[in-house]
CSV table of C-alpha atoms and ligand atoms in Angstrom, one decimal:
chain,number,residue,atom,x,y,z
R,12,UNK,CA,-16.4,-6.6,-23.7
R,13,UNK,CA,-17.7,-2.7,-22.6
R,14,UNK,CA,-14.9,-0.3,-22.0
R,15,UNK,CA,-16.6,2.7,-23.1
R,16,UNK,CA,-18.4,3.7,-19.8
R,17,UNK,CA,-18.7,7.3,-18.7
R,18,UNK,CA,-17.7,6.4,-15.2
R,19,UNK,CA,-15.4,3.4,-15.9
R,20,UNK,CA,-12.1,3.0,-13.3
R,21,UNK,CA,-9.8,0.6,-12.5
R,22,UNK,CA,-8.9,0.0,-8.8
R,23,UNK,CA,-5.2,-1.3,-8.2
R,24,UNK,CA,-4.0,-3.0,-5.3
R,25,UNK,CA,-0.2,-3.1,-4.1
R,26,UNK,CA,2.4,-5.7,-3.0
R,27,UNK,CA,5.5,-5.5,-1.4
R,28,UNK,CA,7.4,-6.1,1.5
R,29,UNK,CA,8.3,-3.4,4.6
R,30,UNK,CA,11.2,-1.4,2.5
R,31,UNK,CA,10.7,-2.0,-1.5
R,32,UNK,CA,8.9,1.4,-1.5
R,33,UNK,CA,5.9,0.5,-2.3
R,34,UNK,CA,4.2,3.4,-0.3
R,35,UNK,CA,6.3,5.6,-2.5
R,36,UNK,CA,5.5,4.3,-5.9
R,37,UNK,CA,1.9,4.5,-5.1
R,38,UNK,CA,2.2,8.3,-3.6
R,39,UNK,CA,4.2,9.2,-6.3
R,40,UNK,CA,2.2,7.5,-9.6
R,41,UNK,CA,-1.2,8.4,-7.8
R,42,UNK,CA,-0.9,12.4,-8.1
R,43,UNK,CA,1.0,12.1,-11.2
R,44,UNK,CA,-2.0,9.7,-12.8
R,45,UNK,CA,-4.8,11.8,-10.7
R,46,UNK,CA,-5.3,8.8,-9.2
R,47,UNK,CA,-7.0,8.7,-6.0
R,48,UNK,CA,-5.6,6.9,-3.2
R,49,UNK,CA,-7.6,5.0,-0.6
R,50,UNK,CA,-6.0,4.2,3.3
R,51,UNK,CA,-8.8,1.5,4.8
R,52,UNK,CA,-6.9,3.2,8.0
R,53,UNK,CA,-7.6,6.5,7.4
R,54,UNK,CA,-10.4,5.1,6.4
R,55,UNK,CA,-11.8,3.4,9.0
R,56,UNK,CA,-10.4,6.8,11.4
R,57,UNK,CA,-11.5,9.3,9.3
R,58,UNK,CA,-15.6,7.6,10.0
R,59,UNK,CA,-14.8,7.2,13.3
R,60,UNK,CA,-14.0,11.1,13.7
R,61,UNK,CA,-16.9,12.0,11.7
R,62,UNK,CA,-19.1,9.2,13.7
R,63,UNK,CA,-20.7,7.7,10.6
R,64,UNK,CA,-22.9,4.6,11.4
R,65,UNK,CA,-20.1,2.2,10.1
R,66,UNK,CA,-17.7,5.0,12.5
R,67,UNK,CA,-20.1,4.4,15.6
R,68,UNK,CA,-19.8,0.4,14.9
R,69,UNK,CA,-16.2,0.4,14.6
R,70,UNK,CA,-15.9,2.7,17.9
R,71,UNK,CA,-18.1,0.2,19.7
R,72,UNK,CA,-15.6,-3.0,18.6
R,73,UNK,CA,-12.6,-0.4,19.9
R,74,UNK,CA,-14.2,0.7,22.4
R,75,UNK,CA,-14.6,-3.6,24.5
R,76,UNK,CA,-10.9,-3.8,22.9
R,77,UNK,CA,-11.6,-6.1,20.4
R,78,UNK,CA,-10.6,-5.7,16.6
R,79,UNK,CA,-12.6,-3.5,13.7
R,80,UNK,CA,-14.0,-6.9,11.7
R,81,UNK,CA,-13.2,-7.3,8.8
R,82,UNK,CA,-17.0,-7.2,7.3
R,83,UNK,CA,-17.0,-3.2,8.2
R,84,UNK,CA,-13.7,-2.8,6.6
R,85,UNK,CA,-15.4,-4.0,3.7
R,86,UNK,CA,-18.3,-2.0,3.9
R,87,UNK,CA,-16.6,0.9,4.3
R,88,UNK,CA,-14.0,0.9,1.7
R,89,UNK,CA,-16.7,-0.5,-0.8
R,90,UNK,CA,-18.6,2.6,0.2
R,91,UNK,CA,-15.8,5.0,-0.4
R,92,UNK,CA,-15.5,3.9,-3.3
R,93,UNK,CA,-19.4,4.0,-4.6
R,94,UNK,CA,-19.0,7.5,-5.1
R,95,UNK,CA,-15.8,7.6,-7.7
R,96,UNK,CA,-14.6,6.3,-10.9
R,97,UNK,CA,-11.2,7.0,-12.4
R,98,UNK,CA,-8.1,5.6,-11.2
R,99,UNK,CA,-8.0,4.4,-7.3
R,100,UNK,CA,-5.3,2.9,-5.5
R,101,UNK,CA,-6.2,1.1,-2.7
R,102,UNK,CA,-3.5,0.4,0.3
R,103,UNK,CA,-4.2,-1.8,3.8
R,104,UNK,CA,-7.2,-3.8,1.4
R,105,UNK,CA,-8.1,-6.1,0.6
R,106,UNK,CA,-6.3,-8.1,3.9
R,107,UNK,CA,-8.0,-11.7,3.5
R,108,UNK,CA,-9.7,-12.9,0.4
R,109,UNK,CA,-12.9,-13.2,1.7
R,110,UNK,CA,-12.6,-9.6,1.3
R,111,UNK,CA,-10.3,-9.7,-1.8
R,112,UNK,CA,-13.4,-11.8,-3.7
R,113,UNK,CA,-16.2,-8.9,-2.3
R,114,UNK,CA,-14.2,-5.8,-4.1
R,115,UNK,CA,-14.0,-8.9,-7.2
R,116,UNK,CA,-17.4,-8.5,-7.2
R,117,UNK,CA,-18.7,-5.2,-6.2
R,118,UNK,CA,-15.6,-4.5,-9.3
R,119,UNK,CA,-17.7,-7.1,-11.3
R,120,UNK,CA,-20.6,-5.2,-10.8
R,121,UNK,CA,-19.4,-1.5,-11.6
R,122,UNK,CA,-17.7,-3.5,-14.4
R,123,UNK,CA,-14.1,-2.2,-13.1
R,124,UNK,CA,-11.2,-3.6,-13.6
R,125,UNK,CA,-8.7,-4.7,-10.8
R,126,UNK,CA,-4.7,-4.7,-11.5
R,127,UNK,CA,-2.1,-6.4,-9.0
R,128,UNK,CA,0.8,-4.8,-9.2
R,129,UNK,CA,3.3,-7.1,-6.7
R,130,UNK,CA,6.5,-5.7,-6.2
R,131,UNK,CA,9.2,-8.1,-4.9
R,132,UNK,CA,12.8,-7.9,-3.4
R,133,UNK,CA,15.2,-10.3,-2.1
R,134,UNK,CA,14.8,-9.8,2.1
R,135,UNK,CA,18.8,-9.4,2.3
R,136,UNK,CA,18.3,-5.8,-0.1
R,137,UNK,CA,14.9,-5.0,2.0
R,138,UNK,CA,17.3,-5.7,5.6
R,139,UNK,CA,20.2,-3.4,4.3
R,140,UNK,CA,18.0,-0.7,3.0
R,141,UNK,CA,15.8,-0.8,6.0
R,142,UNK,CA,18.6,-0.7,9.3
R,143,UNK,CA,20.9,1.6,7.7
R,144,UNK,CA,17.6,3.9,7.4
R,145,UNK,CA,17.3,6.7,9.9
R,146,UNK,CA,14.7,9.7,10.1
R,147,UNK,CA,14.4,13.0,11.0
R,148,UNK,CA,13.2,13.4,14.2
R,149,UNK,CA,12.0,16.8,13.8
R,150,UNK,CA,10.5,16.9,10.0
R,151,UNK,CA,10.3,13.1,9.2
R,152,UNK,CA,12.7,13.4,6.1
R,153,UNK,CA,14.4,10.0,5.4
R,154,UNK,CA,18.2,9.0,4.8
R,155,UNK,CA,20.4,6.0,4.3
R,156,UNK,CA,23.1,5.4,5.9
R,157,UNK,CA,25.1,4.2,2.8
R,158,UNK,CA,23.1,5.7,0.1
R,159,UNK,CA,21.5,8.6,1.2
R,160,UNK,CA,23.4,10.4,3.7
R,161,UNK,CA,22.8,13.6,5.8
R,162,UNK,CA,25.2,16.1,4.5
R,163,UNK,CA,27.0,16.5,8.7
R,164,UNK,CA,26.4,13.1,9.8
R,165,UNK,CA,23.1,13.0,12.6
R,166,UNK,CA,21.6,16.4,11.0
R,167,UNK,CA,18.9,16.6,8.9
R,168,UNK,CA,20.6,18.3,5.7
R,169,UNK,CA,16.3,20.4,5.4
R,170,UNK,CA,15.8,21.8,9.0
R,171,UNK,CA,18.9,21.2,10.8
R,172,UNK,CA,16.8,18.3,13.5
R,173,UNK,CA,18.7,15.2,14.9
R,174,UNK,CA,18.2,11.8,13.1
R,175,UNK,CA,17.5,8.4,14.5
R,176,UNK,CA,16.8,5.1,13.9
R,177,UNK,CA,13.4,3.7,14.4
R,178,UNK,CA,12.3,0.7,16.8
R,179,UNK,CA,10.5,-0.9,13.5
R,180,UNK,CA,14.4,-0.4,11.9
R,181,UNK,CA,16.3,-2.6,14.1
R,182,UNK,CA,17.9,-5.6,12.6
R,183,UNK,CA,16.0,-8.7,14.8
R,184,UNK,CA,13.1,-6.0,14.1
R,185,UNK,CA,13.1,-5.9,10.6
R,186,UNK,CA,13.7,-9.8,9.9
R,187,UNK,CA,10.4,-10.2,11.9
R,188,UNK,CA,8.3,-7.5,10.3
R,189,UNK,CA,9.7,-9.4,6.8
R,190,UNK,CA,8.3,-13.2,8.0
R,191,UNK,CA,5.2,-11.5,8.5
R,192,UNK,CA,5.0,-10.0,5.5
R,193,UNK,CA,5.6,-13.2,3.8
R,194,UNK,CA,3.0,-15.1,6.3
R,195,UNK,CA,0.4,-12.6,5.7
R,196,UNK,CA,0.6,-11.9,1.9
R,197,UNK,CA,1.5,-15.6,0.3
R,198,UNK,CA,-2.2,-16.3,0.5
R,199,UNK,CA,-3.9,-13.4,-1.0
R,200,UNK,CA,-1.1,-12.9,-3.7
R,201,UNK,CA,-1.6,-16.5,-4.4
R,202,UNK,CA,-5.1,-16.1,-4.9
R,203,UNK,CA,-4.2,-12.9,-7.7
R,204,UNK,CA,-1.2,-15.2,-9.3
R,205,UNK,CA,-4.3,-17.6,-10.1
R,206,UNK,CA,-6.5,-14.8,-11.7
R,207,UNK,CA,-3.8,-13.9,-13.6
R,208,UNK,CA,-3.9,-10.5,-12.8
R,209,UNK,CA,-1.0,-10.3,-10.9
R,210,UNK,CA,2.5,-8.2,-12.3
R,211,UNK,CA,5.6,-8.8,-10.2
R,212,UNK,CA,7.9,-6.2,-11.0
R,213,UNK,CA,11.6,-5.8,-9.2
R,214,UNK,CA,11.5,-3.7,-6.0
R,215,UNK,CA,15.5,-3.2,-6.4
R,216,UNK,CA,16.1,-0.7,-9.1
R,217,UNK,CA,16.1,2.8,-8.8
R,218,UNK,CA,13.2,4.6,-8.0
R,219,UNK,CA,12.9,5.9,-11.0
R,220,UNK,CA,12.8,2.4,-12.5
R,221,UNK,CA,10.1,1.0,-10.6
R,222,UNK,CA,8.1,4.0,-11.5
R,223,UNK,CA,7.9,3.4,-14.7
R,224,UNK,CA,7.3,0.3,-14.9
R,225,UNK,CA,4.3,0.5,-13.0
R,226,UNK,CA,3.6,3.4,-14.9
R,227,UNK,CA,3.8,1.2,-17.9
R,228,UNK,CA,1.7,-1.5,-16.6
R,229,UNK,CA,-1.6,0.4,-15.6
R,230,UNK,CA,-1.6,2.8,-18.3
R,231,UNK,CA,-0.6,0.2,-21.0
R,232,UNK,CA,-3.2,-2.4,-19.8
R,233,UNK,CA,-5.3,0.0,-18.6
R,234,UNK,CA,-5.5,3.3,-20.6
R,235,UNK,CA,-5.5,5.9,-18.8
R,236,UNK,CA,-8.3,6.7,-17.0
R,237,UNK,CA,-10.3,9.9,-19.4
U,302,ZN,ZN1,14.4,17.7,9.1
């Protein structure tokens, strides 16, 4: 087991249903642990905007009304990993078992480790959290009717903007989003569970507790990158 490579790395793949706080946890820890944060969606947009070879190829699919092929997204993500070391959070990738296997083979090639975090919560808990969520139209601040109400109803504490509920957070839409998440994540989560690289944690705890648990998993198991 070689673990003293100067350019060692750990890639973190994070699962979590809508409303579980995955984005907040990943963003906070990426900042705190000085991990990189790679979003496949941002990467795709940046490649298209900059007109890279991969970006132009993606654009030709988008222009003809099709989806960008999985294989192209894989090449973009792996290429972006080439120049990095240390800790890296991946967002939006992998989405398929083929992508997962290509990522694993890439990581083996570099002697890097993979850590999968699976943040879970009961659907009823998520439903309550999401349907009570209200957002500032001006600055994007997020409130919750029960847990984090604004001082003045309907008005943002920070900027005085109007608060509203996103269409995505209406009960029937939330139920559908959760169903889609369960269906789409099941095969990959099963793939990672079988490999024994996935740590499942409850996302129903207060944010600080969840942060502590994920932090311990990342640092305790993998060591802080030098
Ligand atoms: Zn505001």
